[in-house]
Coordinates of C-alpha atoms and ligand atoms in Angstrom, one line a residue:
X1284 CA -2.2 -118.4 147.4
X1285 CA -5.6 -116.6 147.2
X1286 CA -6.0 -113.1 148.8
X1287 CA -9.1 -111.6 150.0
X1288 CA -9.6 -107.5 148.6
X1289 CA -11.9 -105.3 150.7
X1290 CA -13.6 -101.8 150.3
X1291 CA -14.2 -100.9 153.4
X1292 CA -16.4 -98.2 155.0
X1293 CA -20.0 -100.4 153.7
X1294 CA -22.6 -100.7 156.6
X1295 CA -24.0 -104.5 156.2
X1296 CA -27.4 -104.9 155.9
X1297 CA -29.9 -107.9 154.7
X1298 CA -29.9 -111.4 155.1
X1299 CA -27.3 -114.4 155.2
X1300 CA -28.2 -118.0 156.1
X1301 CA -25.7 -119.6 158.8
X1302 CA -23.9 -123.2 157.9
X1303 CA -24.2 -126.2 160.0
X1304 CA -20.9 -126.3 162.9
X1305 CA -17.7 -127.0 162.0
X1306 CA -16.9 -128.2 165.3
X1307 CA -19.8 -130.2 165.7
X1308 CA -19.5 -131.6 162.3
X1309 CA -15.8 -132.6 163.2
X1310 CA -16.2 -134.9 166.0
X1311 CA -20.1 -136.0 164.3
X1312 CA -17.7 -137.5 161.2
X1313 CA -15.5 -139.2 163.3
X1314 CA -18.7 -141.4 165.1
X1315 CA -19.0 -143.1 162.1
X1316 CA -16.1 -145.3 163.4
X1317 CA -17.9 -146.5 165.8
X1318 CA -20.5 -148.6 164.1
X1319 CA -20.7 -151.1 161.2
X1320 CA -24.0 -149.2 160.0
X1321 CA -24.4 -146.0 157.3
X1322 CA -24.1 -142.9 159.4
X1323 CA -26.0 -139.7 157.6
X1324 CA -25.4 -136.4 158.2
X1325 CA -27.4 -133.3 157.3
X1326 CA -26.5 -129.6 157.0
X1327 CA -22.6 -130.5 156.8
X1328 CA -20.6 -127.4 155.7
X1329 CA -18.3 -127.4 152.6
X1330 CA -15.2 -126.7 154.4
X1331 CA -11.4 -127.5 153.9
X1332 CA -11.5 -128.8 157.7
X1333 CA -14.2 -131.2 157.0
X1334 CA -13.1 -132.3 153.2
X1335 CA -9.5 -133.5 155.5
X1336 CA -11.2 -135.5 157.8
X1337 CA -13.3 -137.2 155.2
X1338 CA -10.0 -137.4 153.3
X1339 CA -8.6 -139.0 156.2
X1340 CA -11.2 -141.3 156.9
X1341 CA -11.8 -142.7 153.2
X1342 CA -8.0 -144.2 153.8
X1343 CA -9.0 -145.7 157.0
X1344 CA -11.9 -147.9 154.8
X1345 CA -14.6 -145.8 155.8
X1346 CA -16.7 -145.7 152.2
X1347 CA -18.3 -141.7 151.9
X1348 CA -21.1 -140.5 149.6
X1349 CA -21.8 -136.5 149.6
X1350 CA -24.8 -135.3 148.3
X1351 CA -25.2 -131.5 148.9
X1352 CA -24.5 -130.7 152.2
X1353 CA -25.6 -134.7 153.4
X1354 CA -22.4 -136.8 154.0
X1355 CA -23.2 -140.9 154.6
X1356 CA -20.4 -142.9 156.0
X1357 CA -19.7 -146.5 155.8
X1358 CA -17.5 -147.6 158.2
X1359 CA -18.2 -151.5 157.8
X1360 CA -14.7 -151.6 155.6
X1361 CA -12.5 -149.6 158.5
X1362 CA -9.5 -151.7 157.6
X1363 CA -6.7 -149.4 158.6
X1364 CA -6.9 -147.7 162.3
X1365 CA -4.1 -144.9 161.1
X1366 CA -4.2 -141.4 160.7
X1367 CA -1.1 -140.7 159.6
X1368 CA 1.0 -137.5 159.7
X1369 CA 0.7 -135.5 156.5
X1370 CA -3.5 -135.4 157.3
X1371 CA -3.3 -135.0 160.9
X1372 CA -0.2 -132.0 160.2
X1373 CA -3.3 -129.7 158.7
X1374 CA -5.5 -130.7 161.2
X1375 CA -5.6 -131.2 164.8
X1376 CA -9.3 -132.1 165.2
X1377 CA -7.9 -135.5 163.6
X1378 CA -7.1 -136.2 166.9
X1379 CA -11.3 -137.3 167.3
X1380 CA -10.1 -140.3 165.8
X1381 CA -8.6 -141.8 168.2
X1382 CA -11.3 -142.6 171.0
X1383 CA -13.5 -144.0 168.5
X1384 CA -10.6 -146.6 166.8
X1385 CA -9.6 -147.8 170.3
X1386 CA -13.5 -148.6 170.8
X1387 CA -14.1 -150.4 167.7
X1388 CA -10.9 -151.4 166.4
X1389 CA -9.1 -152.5 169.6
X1390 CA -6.4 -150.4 168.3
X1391 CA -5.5 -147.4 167.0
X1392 CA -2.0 -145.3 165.2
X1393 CA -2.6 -141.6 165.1
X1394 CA -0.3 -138.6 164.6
X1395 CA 0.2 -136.7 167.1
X1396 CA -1.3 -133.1 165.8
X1397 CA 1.8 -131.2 166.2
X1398 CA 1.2 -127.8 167.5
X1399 CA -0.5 -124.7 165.9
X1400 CA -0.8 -121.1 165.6
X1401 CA -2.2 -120.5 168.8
X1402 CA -0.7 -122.6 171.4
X1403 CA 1.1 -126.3 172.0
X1404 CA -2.1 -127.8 172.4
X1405 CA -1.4 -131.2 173.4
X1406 CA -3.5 -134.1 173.9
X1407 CA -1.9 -135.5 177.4
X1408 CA -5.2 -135.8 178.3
X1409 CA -7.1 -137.9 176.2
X1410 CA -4.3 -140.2 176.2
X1411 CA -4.9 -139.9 180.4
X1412 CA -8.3 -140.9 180.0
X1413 CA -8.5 -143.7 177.3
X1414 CA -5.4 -145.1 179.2
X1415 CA -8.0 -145.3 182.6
X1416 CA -10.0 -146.8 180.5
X1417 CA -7.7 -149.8 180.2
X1418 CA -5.9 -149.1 176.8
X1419 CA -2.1 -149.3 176.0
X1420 CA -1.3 -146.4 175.2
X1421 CA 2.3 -145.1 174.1
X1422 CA 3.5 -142.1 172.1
X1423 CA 6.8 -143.2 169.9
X1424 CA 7.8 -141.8 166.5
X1425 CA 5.0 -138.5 166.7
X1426 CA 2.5 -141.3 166.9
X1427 CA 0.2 -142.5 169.4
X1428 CA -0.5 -146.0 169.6
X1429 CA -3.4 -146.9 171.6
X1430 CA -4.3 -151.0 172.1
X1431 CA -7.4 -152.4 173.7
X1432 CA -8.3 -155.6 174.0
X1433 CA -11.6 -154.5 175.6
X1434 CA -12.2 -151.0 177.0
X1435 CA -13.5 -150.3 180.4
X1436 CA -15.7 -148.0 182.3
X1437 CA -13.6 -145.8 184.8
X1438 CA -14.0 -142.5 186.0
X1439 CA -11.9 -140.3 184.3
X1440 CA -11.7 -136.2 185.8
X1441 CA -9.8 -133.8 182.8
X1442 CA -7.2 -131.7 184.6
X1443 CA -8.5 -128.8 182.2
X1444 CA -11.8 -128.6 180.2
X1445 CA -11.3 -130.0 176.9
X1446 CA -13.9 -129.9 174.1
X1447 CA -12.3 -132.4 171.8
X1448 CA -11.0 -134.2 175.0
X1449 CA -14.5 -134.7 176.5
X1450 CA -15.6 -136.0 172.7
X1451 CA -12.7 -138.7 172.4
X1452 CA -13.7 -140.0 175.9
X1453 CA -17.5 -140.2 175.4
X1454 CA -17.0 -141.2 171.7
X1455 CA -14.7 -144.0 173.9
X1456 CA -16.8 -144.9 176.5
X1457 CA -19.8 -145.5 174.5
X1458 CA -18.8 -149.5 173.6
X1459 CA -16.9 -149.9 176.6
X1460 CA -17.5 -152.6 179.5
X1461 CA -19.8 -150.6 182.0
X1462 CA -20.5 -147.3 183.1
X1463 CA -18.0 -144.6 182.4
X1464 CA -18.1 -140.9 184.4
X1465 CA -16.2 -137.8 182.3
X1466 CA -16.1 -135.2 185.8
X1467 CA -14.4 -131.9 184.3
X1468 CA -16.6 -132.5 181.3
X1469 CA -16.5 -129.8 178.4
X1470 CA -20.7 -128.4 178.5
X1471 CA -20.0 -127.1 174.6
X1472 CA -23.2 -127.5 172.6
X1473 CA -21.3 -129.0 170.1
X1474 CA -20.7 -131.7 172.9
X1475 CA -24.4 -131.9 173.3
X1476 CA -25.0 -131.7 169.2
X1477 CA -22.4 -135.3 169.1
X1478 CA -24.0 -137.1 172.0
X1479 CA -27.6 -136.9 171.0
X1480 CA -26.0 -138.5 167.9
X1481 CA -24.9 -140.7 169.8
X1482 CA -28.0 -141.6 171.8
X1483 CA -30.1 -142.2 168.2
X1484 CA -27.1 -144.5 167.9
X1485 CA -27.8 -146.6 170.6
X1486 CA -25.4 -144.9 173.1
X1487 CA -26.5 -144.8 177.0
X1488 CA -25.1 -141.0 177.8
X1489 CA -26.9 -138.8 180.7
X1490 CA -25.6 -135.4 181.4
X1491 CA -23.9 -134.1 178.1
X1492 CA -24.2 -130.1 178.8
X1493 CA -23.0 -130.7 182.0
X1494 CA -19.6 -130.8 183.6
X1495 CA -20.4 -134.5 184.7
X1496 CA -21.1 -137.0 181.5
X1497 CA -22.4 -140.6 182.1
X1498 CA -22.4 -143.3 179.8
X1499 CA -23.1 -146.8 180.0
X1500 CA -21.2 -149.0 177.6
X1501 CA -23.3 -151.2 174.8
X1502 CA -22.3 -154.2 172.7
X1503 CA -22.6 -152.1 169.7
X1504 CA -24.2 -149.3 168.2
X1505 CA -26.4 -148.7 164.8
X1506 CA -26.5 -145.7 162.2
X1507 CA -29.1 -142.5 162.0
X1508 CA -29.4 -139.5 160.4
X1509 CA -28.5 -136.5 162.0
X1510 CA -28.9 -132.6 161.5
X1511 CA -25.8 -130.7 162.5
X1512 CA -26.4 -127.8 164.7
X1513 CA -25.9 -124.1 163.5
X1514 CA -22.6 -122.8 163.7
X1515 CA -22.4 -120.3 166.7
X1516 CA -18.8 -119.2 165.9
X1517 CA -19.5 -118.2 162.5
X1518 CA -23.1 -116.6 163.4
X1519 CA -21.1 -114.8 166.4
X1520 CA -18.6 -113.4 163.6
X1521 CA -21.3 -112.2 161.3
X1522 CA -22.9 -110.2 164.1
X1523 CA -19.9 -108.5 165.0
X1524 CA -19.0 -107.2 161.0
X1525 CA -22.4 -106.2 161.3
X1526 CA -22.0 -104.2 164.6
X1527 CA -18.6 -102.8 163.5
X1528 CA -20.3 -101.2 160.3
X1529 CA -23.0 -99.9 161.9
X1530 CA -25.2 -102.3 160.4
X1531 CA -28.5 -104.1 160.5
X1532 CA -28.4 -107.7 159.4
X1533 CA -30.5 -110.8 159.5
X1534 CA -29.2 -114.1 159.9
X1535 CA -31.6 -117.7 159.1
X1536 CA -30.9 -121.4 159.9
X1537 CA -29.0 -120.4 163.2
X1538 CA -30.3 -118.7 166.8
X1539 CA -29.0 -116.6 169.6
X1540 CA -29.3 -119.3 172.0
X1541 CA -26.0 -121.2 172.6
X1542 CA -24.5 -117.3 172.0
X1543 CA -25.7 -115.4 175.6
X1544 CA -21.9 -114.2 176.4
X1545 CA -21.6 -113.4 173.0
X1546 CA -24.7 -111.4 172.3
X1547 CA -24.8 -109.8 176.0
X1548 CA -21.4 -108.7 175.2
X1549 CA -22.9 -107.2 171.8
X1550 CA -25.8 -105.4 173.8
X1551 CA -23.5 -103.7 176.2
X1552 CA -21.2 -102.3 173.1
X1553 CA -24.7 -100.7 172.1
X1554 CA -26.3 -103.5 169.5
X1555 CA -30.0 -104.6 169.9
X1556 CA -30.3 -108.4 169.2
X1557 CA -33.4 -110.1 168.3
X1558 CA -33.3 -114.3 168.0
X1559 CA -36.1 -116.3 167.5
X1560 CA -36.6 -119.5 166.6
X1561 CA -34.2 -119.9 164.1
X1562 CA -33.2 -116.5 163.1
X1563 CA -31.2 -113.4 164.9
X1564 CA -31.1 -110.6 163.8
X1565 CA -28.8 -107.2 165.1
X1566 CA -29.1 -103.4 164.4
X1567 CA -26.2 -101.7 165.6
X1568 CA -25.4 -98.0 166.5
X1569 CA -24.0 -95.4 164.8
X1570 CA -20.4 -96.0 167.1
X1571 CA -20.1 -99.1 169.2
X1572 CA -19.5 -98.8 173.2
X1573 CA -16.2 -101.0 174.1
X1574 CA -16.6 -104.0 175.9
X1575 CA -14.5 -105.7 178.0
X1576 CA -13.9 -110.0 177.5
X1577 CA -12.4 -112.8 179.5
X1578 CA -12.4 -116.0 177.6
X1579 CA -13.7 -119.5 179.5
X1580 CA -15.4 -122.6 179.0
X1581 CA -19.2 -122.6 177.8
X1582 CA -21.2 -121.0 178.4
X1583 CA -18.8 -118.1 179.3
X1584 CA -17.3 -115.8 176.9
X1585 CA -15.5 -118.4 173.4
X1586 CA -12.1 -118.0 173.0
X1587 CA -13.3 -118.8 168.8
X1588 CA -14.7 -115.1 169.3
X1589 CA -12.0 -113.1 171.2
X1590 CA -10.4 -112.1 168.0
X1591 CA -13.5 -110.9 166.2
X1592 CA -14.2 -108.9 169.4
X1593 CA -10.3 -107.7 169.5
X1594 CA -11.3 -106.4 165.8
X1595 CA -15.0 -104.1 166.7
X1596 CA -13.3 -103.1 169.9
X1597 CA -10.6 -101.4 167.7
X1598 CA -13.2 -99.1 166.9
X1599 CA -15.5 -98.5 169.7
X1600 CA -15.2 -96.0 171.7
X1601 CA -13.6 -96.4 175.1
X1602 CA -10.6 -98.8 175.9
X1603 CA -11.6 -102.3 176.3
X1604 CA -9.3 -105.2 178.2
X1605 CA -9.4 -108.5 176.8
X1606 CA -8.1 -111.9 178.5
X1607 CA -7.3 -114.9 176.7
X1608 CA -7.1 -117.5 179.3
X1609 CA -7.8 -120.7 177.0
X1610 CA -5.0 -120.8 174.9
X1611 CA -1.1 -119.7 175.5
X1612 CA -0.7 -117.7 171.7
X1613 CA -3.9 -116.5 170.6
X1614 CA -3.0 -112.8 170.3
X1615 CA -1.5 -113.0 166.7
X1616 CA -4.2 -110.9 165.3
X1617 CA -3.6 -107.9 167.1
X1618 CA -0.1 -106.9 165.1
X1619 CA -2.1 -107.4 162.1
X1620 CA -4.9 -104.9 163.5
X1621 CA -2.2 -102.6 164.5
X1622 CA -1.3 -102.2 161.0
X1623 CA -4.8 -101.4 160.3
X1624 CA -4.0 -98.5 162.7
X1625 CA -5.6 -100.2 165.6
X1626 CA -4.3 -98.8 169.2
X1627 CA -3.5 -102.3 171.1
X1628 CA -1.2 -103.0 173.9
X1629 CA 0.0 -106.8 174.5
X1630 CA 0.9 -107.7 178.3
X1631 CA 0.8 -111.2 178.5
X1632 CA -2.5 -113.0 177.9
X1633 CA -3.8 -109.4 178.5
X1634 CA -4.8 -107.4 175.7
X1635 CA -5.5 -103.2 175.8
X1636 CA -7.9 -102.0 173.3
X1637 CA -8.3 -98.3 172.5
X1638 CA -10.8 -97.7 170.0
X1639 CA -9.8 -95.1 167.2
X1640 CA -12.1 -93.5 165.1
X1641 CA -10.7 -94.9 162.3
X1642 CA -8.6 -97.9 160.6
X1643 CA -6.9 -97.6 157.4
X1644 CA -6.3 -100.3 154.4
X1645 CA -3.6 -101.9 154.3
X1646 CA -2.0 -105.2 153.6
X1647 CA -2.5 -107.7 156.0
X1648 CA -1.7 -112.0 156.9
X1649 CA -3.9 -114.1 158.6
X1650 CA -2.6 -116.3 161.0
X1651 CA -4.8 -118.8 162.3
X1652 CA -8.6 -119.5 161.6
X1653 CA -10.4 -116.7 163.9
X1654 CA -7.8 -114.1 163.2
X1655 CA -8.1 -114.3 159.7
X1656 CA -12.0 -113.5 160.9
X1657 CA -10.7 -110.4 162.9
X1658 CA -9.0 -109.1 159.5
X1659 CA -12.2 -109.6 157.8
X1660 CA -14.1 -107.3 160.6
X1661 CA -11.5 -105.0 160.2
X1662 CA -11.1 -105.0 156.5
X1663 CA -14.9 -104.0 156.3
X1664 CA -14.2 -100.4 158.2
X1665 CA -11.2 -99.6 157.6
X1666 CA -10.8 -96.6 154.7
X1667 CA -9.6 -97.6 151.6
X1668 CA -8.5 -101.1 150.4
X1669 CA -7.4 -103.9 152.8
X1670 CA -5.7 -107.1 151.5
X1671 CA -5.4 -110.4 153.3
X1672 CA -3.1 -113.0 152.5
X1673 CA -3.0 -116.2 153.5
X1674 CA -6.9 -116.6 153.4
X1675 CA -6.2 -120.6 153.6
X1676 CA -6.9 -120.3 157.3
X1677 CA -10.4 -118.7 156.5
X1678 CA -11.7 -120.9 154.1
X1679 CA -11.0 -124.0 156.9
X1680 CA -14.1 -122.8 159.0
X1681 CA -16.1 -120.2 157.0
X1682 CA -18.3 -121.5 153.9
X1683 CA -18.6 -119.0 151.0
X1684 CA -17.6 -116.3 153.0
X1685 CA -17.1 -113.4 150.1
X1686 CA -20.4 -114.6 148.7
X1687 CA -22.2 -114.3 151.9
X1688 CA -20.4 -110.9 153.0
X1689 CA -21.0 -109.7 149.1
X1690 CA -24.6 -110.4 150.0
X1691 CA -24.8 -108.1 152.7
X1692 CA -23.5 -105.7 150.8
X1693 CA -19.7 -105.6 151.5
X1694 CA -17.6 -104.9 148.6
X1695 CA -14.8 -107.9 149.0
X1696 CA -13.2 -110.2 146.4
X1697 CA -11.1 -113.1 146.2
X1698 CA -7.9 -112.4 144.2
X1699 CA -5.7 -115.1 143.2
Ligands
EPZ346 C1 -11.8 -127.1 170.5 O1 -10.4 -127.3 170.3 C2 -12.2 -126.3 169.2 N1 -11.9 -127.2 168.0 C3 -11.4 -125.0 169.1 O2 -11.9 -124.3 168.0 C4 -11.7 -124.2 170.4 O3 -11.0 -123.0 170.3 C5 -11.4 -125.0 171.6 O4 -12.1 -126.2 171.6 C6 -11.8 -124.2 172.9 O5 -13.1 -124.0 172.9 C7 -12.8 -128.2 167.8 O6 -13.8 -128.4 168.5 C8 -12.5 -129.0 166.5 P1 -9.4 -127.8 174.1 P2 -9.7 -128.3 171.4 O7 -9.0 -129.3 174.2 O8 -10.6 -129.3 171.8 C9 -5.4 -127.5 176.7 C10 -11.7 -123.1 166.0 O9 -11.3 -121.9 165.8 N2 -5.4 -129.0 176.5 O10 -10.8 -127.5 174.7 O11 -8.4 -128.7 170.8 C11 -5.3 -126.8 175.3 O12 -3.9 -126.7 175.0 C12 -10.9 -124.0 166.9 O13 -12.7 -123.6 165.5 C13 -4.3 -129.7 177.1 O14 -3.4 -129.1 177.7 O15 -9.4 -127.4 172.6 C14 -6.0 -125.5 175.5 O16 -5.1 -124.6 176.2 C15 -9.7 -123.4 167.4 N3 -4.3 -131.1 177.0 C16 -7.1 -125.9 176.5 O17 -6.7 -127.1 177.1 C17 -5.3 -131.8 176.3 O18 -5.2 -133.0 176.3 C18 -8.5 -126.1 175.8 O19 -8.3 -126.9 174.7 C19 -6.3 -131.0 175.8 C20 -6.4 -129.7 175.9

């Protein structure tokens, strides 16, 4: 398993360019089901996350061509409506599969995802919704079979926001009979990013951003070409290795604006932040200011960037108190960061950050996807050499992250 070896104590400074959104691109592959036409994609990032899904669906039928960062998917050929265990096991997001299969197929067989680092995270409610929507559905085996003849409007309210959730449903809704209403909706830009897909598809959708999503069912829907948006989560995560290493960085083919919790969060700790058009950039101070998170639903605070803050808070000054209030496990990070020499205290879904002056190298595992990130921030100040195992988790979401980092001056290698 690879390793990741950083020299810490490097400011970063210069310029990296941001990939396109793994968590747009996720649910933006799986729309492909939904029509017999080529689907194109642009700016698609060369992760692990995104080579599974293709993976999975290339053995649904789905015929795939990558050119660069521009995926086209041929879904004429879906023969085989299953997405079966040992794909879905490495990733949840397979779980996008299932709205769209019960729209075009009439039926669809998909492993239930199984639960993961950070939580249970079960998927009781897109089964609620596609079963308002008239399907059959029954979990037996660790699958879920879904059957529909036809799917129908309804009005479906999610007891929780859910990003992926909202996605299934309007991926769903889109070639079922008459008008379907999503109250409870997910406002995620990524959710935006998939339904104006969907609306150069053909789809009838009104009010993606907000928590009330409308869309009136068509006959059928044609292919495009679409851009994927800029990936906040990873642009969020570069800022804050910048900030914790006193930095001043530049970041192209990505913008401050679907970041304002983030990057208001970044001004308080003492970091100016310019975005334009399609660059941010940050200049941060000698010693960061601690700030103080709750994570919510867009377009409050990400949960996908309460680790990387758990990491610069670790060495701002002042305590800083951080809820988690997305997801029931998402604290994993912070023994690793205590081995860094971080001063954290865990009560519950609370976590108590007292910034030291400094962390030390040391040996570390990542745990999940945005943890792994928090290691990385961490890695960059501590004194001395840090090693993180287990870097698997980071190459899921982050494209050519040591080349990037190495660009800005950090001094980190992959070891095998
Ligand atoms: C999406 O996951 C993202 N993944 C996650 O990013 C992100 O952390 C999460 O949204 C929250 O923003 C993708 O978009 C591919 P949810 P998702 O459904 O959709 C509970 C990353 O690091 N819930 O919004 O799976 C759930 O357990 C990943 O890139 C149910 O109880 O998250 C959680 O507590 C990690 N039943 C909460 O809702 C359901 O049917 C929010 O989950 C669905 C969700």
């Amino acid at each position: 398993m690879d390793k990741l070896l950083i020299e810490g104590g490097q400011r970063l400074t210069g310029e990296a360019a941001i990939s396109g959104a793994k968590n747009a691109a996720l649910p933006l592959l799986t729309a492909a089901l939904l029509t017999r036409e080529p689907l194109v994609l642009t700016n698609v990032p060369a992760l692990n996350d995104i080579g599974t899904m293709l993976k999975l669906l290339a053995q649904m039928g789905v015929r795939i061509e990558r050119d660069g960062d521009t995926v086209t998917l041929d879904a004429a050929g879906l023969d085989n409506p299953v997405a079966p265990y040992e794909l879905v096991k490495t990733m949840r997001a397979s779980v996008l599969v299932l709205g769209p299969l019960a729209a075009r197929c009439g039926e669809a067989k998909v492993s239930l995802p199984g639960g993961c680092a950070i939580g249970a995270r079960p998927v009781d409610q897109h089964i609620k919704g596609l079963t308002a929507m008239g399907a059959e559905v029954t979990v037996e085996h660790g699958y879920v079979h879904a059957k529909s003849p036809k799917l129908k409007g309804a009005r479906l309210f999610t007891d929780m926001v859910t990003v992926t959730g909202t996605e299934n449903l309007m991926m769903a809704a889109c070639l079922a009979d008459g008008e379907t209403v999503i109250e409870n909706a997910a406002r995620e830009p990524e959710v935006v990013d998939l339904a104006n897909c969907l609306i150069a598809m053909g789809a009838r959708i009104s009010g993606a951003g907000t928590d009330v999503i409308r869309i009136q069912g068509v006959e059928s829907l044609r292919g495009t070409t679409h851009r994927i948006m800029p990936d906040r989560i990873e642009t969020g995560t570069y800022l804050c290795a910048a900030a914790a290493t006193g930095g001043d960085i530049r970041l192209t083919n990505t913008s401050g604006c679907y970041l304002d919790a983030v990057i208001d969060k970044l001004m308080d700790a003492g970091c100016q932040v310019e975005s334009a058009r399609d660059t941010i950039r940050l200049k941060a101070p000698q010693r960061l200011t601690a700030v103080s998170i709750r994570t919510s639903p867009y377009p409050a605070f990400p949960t996908d960037m309460q680790a990387q803050f758990m990491a610069i808070n670790a060495v701002a000054e002042g305590t800083a108190v951080i809820r988690e209030t997305i997801f029931e496990n998402r604290f994993m990070h912070a023994v690793e960061l205590i081995r860094l020499g971080a001063d954290i205290k865990i009560d519950g879904n609370t976590a108590f950050v007292t910034g030291r002056s400094r962390l030390d190298g040391a040996t570390v595992m990542a745990t999940d996807l945005r943890a792994s990130a928090s290691l990385v921030i961490a890695g960059l100040v501590a004194q001395g050499e840090t090693l993180i195992e287990r870097i698997y988790h980071l190459d899921r979401g982050y494209e050519g992250l040591e080349q990037k980092l190495a660009a800005l001056g950090a001094r980190v290698r992959r070891v095998k």
